[in-house]
mmCIF file with all atom_site columns, C-alpha atoms in Angstrom:
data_model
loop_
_atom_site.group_PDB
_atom_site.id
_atom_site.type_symbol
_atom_site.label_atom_id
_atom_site.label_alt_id
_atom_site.label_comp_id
_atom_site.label_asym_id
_atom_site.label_entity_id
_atom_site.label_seq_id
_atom_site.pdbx_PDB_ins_code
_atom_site.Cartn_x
_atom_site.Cartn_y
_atom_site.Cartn_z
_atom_site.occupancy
_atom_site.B_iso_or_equiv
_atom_site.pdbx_formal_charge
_atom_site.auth_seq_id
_atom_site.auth_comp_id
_atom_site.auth_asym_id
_atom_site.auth_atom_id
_atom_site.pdbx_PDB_model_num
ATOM 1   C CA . UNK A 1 1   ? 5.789   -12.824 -21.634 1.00 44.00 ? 1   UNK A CA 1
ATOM 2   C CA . UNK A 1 2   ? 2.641   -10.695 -21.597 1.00 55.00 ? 2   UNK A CA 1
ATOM 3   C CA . UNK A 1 3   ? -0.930  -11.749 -20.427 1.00 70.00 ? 3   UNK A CA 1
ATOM 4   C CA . UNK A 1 4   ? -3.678  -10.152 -20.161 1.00 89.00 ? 4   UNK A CA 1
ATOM 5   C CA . UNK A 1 5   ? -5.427  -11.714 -17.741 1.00 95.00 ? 5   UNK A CA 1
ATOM 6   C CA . UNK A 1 6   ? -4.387  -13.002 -14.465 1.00 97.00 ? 6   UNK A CA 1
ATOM 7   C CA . UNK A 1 7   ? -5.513  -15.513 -11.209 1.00 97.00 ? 7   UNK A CA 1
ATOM 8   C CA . UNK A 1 8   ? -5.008  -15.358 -7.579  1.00 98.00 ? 8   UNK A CA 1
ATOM 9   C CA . UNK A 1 9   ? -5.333  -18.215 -5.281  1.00 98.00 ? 9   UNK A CA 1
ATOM 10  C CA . UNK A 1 10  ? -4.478  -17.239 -2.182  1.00 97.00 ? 10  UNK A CA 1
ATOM 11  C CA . UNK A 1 11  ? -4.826  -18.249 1.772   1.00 95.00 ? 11  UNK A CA 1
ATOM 12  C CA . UNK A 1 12  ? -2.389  -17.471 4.713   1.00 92.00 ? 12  UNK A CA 1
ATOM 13  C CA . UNK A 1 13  ? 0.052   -20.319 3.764   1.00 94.00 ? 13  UNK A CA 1
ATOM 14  C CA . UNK A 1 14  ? 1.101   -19.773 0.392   1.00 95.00 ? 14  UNK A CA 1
ATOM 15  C CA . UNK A 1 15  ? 0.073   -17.951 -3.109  1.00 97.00 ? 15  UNK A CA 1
ATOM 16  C CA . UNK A 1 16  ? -0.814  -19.483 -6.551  1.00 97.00 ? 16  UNK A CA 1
ATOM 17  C CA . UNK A 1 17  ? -0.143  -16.589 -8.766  1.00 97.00 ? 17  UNK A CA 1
ATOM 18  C CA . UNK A 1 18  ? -1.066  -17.334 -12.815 1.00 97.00 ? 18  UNK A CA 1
ATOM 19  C CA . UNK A 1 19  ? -0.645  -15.595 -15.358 1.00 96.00 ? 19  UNK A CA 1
ATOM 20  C CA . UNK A 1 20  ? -3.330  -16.671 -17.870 1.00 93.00 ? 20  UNK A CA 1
ATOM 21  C CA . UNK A 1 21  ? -3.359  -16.479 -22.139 1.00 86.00 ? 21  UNK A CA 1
ATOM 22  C CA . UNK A 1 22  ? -5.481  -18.348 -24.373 1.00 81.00 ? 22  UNK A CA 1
ATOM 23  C CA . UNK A 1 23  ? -2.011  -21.053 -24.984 1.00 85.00 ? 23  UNK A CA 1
ATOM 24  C CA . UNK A 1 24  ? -0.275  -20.332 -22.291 1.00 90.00 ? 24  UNK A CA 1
ATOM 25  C CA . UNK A 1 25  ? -0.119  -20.001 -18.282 1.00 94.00 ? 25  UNK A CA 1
ATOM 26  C CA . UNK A 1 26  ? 2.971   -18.869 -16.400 1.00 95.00 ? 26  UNK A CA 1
ATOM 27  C CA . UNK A 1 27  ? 2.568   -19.658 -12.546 1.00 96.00 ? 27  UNK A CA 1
ATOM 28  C CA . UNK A 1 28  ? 4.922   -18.212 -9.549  1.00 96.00 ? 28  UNK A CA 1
ATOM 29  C CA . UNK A 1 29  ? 4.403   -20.010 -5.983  1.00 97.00 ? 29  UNK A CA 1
ATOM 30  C CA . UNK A 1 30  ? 4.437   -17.135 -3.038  1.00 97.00 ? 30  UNK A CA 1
ATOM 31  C CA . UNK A 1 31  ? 4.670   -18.168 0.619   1.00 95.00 ? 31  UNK A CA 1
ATOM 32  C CA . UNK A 1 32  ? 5.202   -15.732 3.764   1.00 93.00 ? 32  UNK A CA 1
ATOM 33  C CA . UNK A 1 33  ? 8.368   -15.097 5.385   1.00 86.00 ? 33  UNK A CA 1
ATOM 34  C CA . UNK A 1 34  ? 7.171   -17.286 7.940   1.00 76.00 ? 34  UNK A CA 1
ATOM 35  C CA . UNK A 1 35  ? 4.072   -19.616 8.483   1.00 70.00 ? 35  UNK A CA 1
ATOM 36  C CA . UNK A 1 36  ? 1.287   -18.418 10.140  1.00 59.00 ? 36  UNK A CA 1
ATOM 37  C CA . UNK A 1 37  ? -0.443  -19.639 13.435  1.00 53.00 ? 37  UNK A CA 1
ATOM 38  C CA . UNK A 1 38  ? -2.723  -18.338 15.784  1.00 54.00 ? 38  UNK A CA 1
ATOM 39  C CA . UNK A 1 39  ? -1.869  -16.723 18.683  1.00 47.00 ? 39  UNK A CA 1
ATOM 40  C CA . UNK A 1 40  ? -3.947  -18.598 21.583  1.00 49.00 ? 40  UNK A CA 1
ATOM 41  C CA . UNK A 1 41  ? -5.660  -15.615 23.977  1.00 53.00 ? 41  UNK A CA 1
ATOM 42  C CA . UNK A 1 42  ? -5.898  -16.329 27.930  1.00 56.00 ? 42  UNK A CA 1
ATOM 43  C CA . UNK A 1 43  ? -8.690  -14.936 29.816  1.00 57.00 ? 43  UNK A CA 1
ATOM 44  C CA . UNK A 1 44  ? -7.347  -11.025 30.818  1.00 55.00 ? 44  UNK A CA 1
ATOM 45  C CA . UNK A 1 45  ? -5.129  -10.491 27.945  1.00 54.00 ? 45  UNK A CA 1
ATOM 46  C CA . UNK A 1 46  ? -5.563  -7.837  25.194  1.00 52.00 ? 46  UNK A CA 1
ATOM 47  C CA . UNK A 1 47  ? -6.139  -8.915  21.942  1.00 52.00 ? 47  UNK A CA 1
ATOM 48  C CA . UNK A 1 48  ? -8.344  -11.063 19.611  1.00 50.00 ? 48  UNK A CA 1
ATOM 49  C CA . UNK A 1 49  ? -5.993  -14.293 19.484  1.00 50.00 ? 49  UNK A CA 1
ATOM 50  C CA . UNK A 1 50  ? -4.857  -13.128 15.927  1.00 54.00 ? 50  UNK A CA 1
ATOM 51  C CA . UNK A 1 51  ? -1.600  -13.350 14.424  1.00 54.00 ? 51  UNK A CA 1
ATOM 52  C CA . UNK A 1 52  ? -0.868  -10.012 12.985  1.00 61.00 ? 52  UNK A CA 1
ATOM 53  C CA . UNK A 1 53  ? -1.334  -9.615  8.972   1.00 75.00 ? 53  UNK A CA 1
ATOM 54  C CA . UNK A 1 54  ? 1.848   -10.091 7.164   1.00 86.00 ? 54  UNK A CA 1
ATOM 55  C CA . UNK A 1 55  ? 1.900   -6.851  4.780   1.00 92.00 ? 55  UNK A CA 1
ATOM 56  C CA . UNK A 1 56  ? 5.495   -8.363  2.938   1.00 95.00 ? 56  UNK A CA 1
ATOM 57  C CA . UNK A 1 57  ? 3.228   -11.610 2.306   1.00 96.00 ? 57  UNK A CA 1
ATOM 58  C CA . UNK A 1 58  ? 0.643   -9.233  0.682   1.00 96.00 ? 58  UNK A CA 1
ATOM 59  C CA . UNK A 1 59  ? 3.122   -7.246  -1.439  1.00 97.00 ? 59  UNK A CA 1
ATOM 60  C CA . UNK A 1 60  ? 5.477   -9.928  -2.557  1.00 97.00 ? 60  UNK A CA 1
ATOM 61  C CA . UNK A 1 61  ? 1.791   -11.399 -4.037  1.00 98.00 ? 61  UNK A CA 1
ATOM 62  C CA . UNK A 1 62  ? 1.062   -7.880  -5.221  1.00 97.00 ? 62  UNK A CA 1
ATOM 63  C CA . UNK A 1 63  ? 4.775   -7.866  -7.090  1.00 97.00 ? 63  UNK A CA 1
ATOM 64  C CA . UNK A 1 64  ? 3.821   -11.660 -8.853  1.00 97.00 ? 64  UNK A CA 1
ATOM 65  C CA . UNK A 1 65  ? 0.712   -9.909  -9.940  1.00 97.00 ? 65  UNK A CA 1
ATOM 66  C CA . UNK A 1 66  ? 2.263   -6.944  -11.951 1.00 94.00 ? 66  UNK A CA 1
ATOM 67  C CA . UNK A 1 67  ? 1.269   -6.661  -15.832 1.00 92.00 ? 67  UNK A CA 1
ATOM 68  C CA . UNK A 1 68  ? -1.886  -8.192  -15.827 1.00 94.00 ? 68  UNK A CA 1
ATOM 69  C CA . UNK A 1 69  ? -4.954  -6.092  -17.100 1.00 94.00 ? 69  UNK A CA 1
ATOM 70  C CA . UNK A 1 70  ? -7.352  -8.082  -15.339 1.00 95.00 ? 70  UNK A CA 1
ATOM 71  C CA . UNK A 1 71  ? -6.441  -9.609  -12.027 1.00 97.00 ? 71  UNK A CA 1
ATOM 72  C CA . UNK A 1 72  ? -9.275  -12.264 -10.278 1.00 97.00 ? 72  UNK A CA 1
ATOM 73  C CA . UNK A 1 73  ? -8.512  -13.142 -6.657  1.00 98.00 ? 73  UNK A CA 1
ATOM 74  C CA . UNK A 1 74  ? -9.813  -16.536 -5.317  1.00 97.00 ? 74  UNK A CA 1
ATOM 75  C CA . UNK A 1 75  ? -9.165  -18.134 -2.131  1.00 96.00 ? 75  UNK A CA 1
ATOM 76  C CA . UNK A 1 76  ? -11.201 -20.332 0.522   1.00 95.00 ? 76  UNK A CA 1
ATOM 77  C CA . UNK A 1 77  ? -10.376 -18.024 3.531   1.00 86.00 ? 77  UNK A CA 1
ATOM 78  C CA . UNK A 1 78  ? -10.457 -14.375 5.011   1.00 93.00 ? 78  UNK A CA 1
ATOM 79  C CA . UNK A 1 79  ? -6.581  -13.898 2.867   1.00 94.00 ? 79  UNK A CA 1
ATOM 80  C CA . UNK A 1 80  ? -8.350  -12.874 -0.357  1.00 96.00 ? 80  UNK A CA 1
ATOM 81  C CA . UNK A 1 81  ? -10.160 -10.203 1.485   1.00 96.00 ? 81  UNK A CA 1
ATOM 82  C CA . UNK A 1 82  ? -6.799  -9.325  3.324   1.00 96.00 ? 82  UNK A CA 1
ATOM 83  C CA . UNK A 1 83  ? -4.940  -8.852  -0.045  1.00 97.00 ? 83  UNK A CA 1
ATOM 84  C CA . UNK A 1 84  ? -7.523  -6.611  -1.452  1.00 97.00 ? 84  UNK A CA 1
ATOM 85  C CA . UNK A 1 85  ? -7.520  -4.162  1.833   1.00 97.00 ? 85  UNK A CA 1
ATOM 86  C CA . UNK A 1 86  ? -3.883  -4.366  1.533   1.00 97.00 ? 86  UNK A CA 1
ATOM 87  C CA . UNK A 1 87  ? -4.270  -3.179  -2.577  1.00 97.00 ? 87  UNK A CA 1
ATOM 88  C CA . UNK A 1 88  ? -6.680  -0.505  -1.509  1.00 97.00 ? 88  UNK A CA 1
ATOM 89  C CA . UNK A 1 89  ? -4.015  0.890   1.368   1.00 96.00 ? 89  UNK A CA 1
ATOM 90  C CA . UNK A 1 90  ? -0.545  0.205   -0.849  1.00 96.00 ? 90  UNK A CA 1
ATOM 91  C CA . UNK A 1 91  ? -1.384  -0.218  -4.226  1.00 96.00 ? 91  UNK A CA 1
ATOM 92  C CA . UNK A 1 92  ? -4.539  1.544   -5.941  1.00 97.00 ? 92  UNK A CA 1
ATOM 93  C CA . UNK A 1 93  ? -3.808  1.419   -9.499  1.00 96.00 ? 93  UNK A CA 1
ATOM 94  C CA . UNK A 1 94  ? -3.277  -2.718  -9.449  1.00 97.00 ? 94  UNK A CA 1
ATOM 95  C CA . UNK A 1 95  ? -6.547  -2.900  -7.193  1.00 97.00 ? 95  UNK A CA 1
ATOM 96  C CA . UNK A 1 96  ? -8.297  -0.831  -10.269 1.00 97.00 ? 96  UNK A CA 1
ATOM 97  C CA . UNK A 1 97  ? -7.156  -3.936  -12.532 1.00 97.00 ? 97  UNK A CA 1
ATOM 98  C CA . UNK A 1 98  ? -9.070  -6.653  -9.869  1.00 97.00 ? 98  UNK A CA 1
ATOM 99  C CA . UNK A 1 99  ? -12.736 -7.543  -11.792 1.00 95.00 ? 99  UNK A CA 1
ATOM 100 C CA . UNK A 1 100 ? -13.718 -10.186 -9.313  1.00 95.00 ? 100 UNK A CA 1
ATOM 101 C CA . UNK A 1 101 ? -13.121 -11.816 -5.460  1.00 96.00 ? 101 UNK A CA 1
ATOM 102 C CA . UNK A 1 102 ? -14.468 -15.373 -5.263  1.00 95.00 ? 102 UNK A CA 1
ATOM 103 C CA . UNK A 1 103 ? -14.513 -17.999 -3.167  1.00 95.00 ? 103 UNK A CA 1
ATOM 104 C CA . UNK A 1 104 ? -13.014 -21.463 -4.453  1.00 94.00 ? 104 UNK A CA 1
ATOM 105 C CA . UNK A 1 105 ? -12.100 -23.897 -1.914  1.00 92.00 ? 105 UNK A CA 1
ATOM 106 C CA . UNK A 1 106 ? -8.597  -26.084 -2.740  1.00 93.00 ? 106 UNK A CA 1
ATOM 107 C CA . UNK A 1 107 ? -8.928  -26.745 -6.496  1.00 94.00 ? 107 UNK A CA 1
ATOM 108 C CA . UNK A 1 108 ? -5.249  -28.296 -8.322  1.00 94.00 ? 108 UNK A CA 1
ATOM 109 C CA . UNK A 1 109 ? -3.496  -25.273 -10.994 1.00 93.00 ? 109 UNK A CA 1
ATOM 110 C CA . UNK A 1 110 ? -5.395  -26.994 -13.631 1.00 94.00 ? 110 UNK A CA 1
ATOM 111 C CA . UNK A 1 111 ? -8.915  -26.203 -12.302 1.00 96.00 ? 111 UNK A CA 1
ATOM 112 C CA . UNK A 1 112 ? -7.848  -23.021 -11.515 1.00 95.00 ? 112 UNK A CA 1
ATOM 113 C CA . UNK A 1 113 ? -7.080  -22.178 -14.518 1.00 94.00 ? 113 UNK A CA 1
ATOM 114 C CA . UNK A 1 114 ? -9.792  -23.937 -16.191 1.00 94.00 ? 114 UNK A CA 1
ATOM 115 C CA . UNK A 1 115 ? -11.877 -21.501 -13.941 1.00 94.00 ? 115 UNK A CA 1
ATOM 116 C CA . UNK A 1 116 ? -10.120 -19.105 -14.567 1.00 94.00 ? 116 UNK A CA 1
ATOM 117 C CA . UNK A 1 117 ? -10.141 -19.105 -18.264 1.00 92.00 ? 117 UNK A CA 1
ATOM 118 C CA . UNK A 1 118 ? -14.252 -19.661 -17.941 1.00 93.00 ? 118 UNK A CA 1
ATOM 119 C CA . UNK A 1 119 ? -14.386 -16.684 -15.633 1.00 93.00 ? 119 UNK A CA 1
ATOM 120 C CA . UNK A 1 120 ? -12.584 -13.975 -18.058 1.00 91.00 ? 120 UNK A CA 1
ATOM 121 C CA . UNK A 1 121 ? -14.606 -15.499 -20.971 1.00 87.00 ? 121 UNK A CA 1
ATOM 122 C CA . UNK A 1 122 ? -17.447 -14.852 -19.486 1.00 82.00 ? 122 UNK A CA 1
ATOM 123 C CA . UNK A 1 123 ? -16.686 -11.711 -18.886 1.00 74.00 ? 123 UNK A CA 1
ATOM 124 C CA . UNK A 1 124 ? -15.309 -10.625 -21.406 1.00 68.00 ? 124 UNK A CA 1
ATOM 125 C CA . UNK A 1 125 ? -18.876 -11.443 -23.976 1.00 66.00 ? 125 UNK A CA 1
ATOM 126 C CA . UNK A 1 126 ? -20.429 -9.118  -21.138 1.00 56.00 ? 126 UNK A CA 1
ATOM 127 C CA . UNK A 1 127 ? -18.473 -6.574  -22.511 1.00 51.00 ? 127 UNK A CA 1
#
């Protein structure tokens, strides 16, 4: 199925990817190969305690994405912001289709799409 418009949620533990019509939502679940966790530094050691970005997470999300015209990406932490660098790097024509990075805590699929369906409305009478 086609759909125009489509909705990120995303943070370093998994990926709400929705695909959003006016009747209809399809919505994939994306997770990293493995969980994150944060490296703990010791006084003398290189490094900023991070765990290293995981560019198959990022991609795999990028794949869910694929056939939207309009792609929002929401998220409560620094992953949103992680995806799009990782659009900009591997994927520029799907991070031309990206109209908006917000920040939304840990709403349920229905008030994310609720949100999301507000969002592209809007939007779309600015047009």
């Amino acid at each position: 199925m086609s759909h125009y418009h489509a909705l990120v949620w995303i943070d370093h533990v998994e990926a709400h990817v929705m695909h959003i019509s006016p009747s209809d939502v399809e919505k994939s679940l994306v997770q990293p190969s493995q969980q994150p966790h944060k490296l703990h530094s010791r006084v003398g050691t290189l490094g900023d305690g991070r765990a290293p970005e995981d560019q198959d997470y990022y991609h795999r999300v990028a794949e869910a994405l694929r056939g939207a015209t309009e792609i929002l990406i929401v998220g409560p932490s620094q992953a949103k912001l992680q995806l799009i660098k990782h659009l900009q790097a591997h994927d520029p024509d799907l991070m031309k289709k990206v109209v908006g990075v917000e920040t939304v805590d840990h709403p349920t699929d229905g008030q994310l799409v609720a949100y999301a369906r507000k969002y592209f409305l809007a939007k779309d009478k600015m047009l």
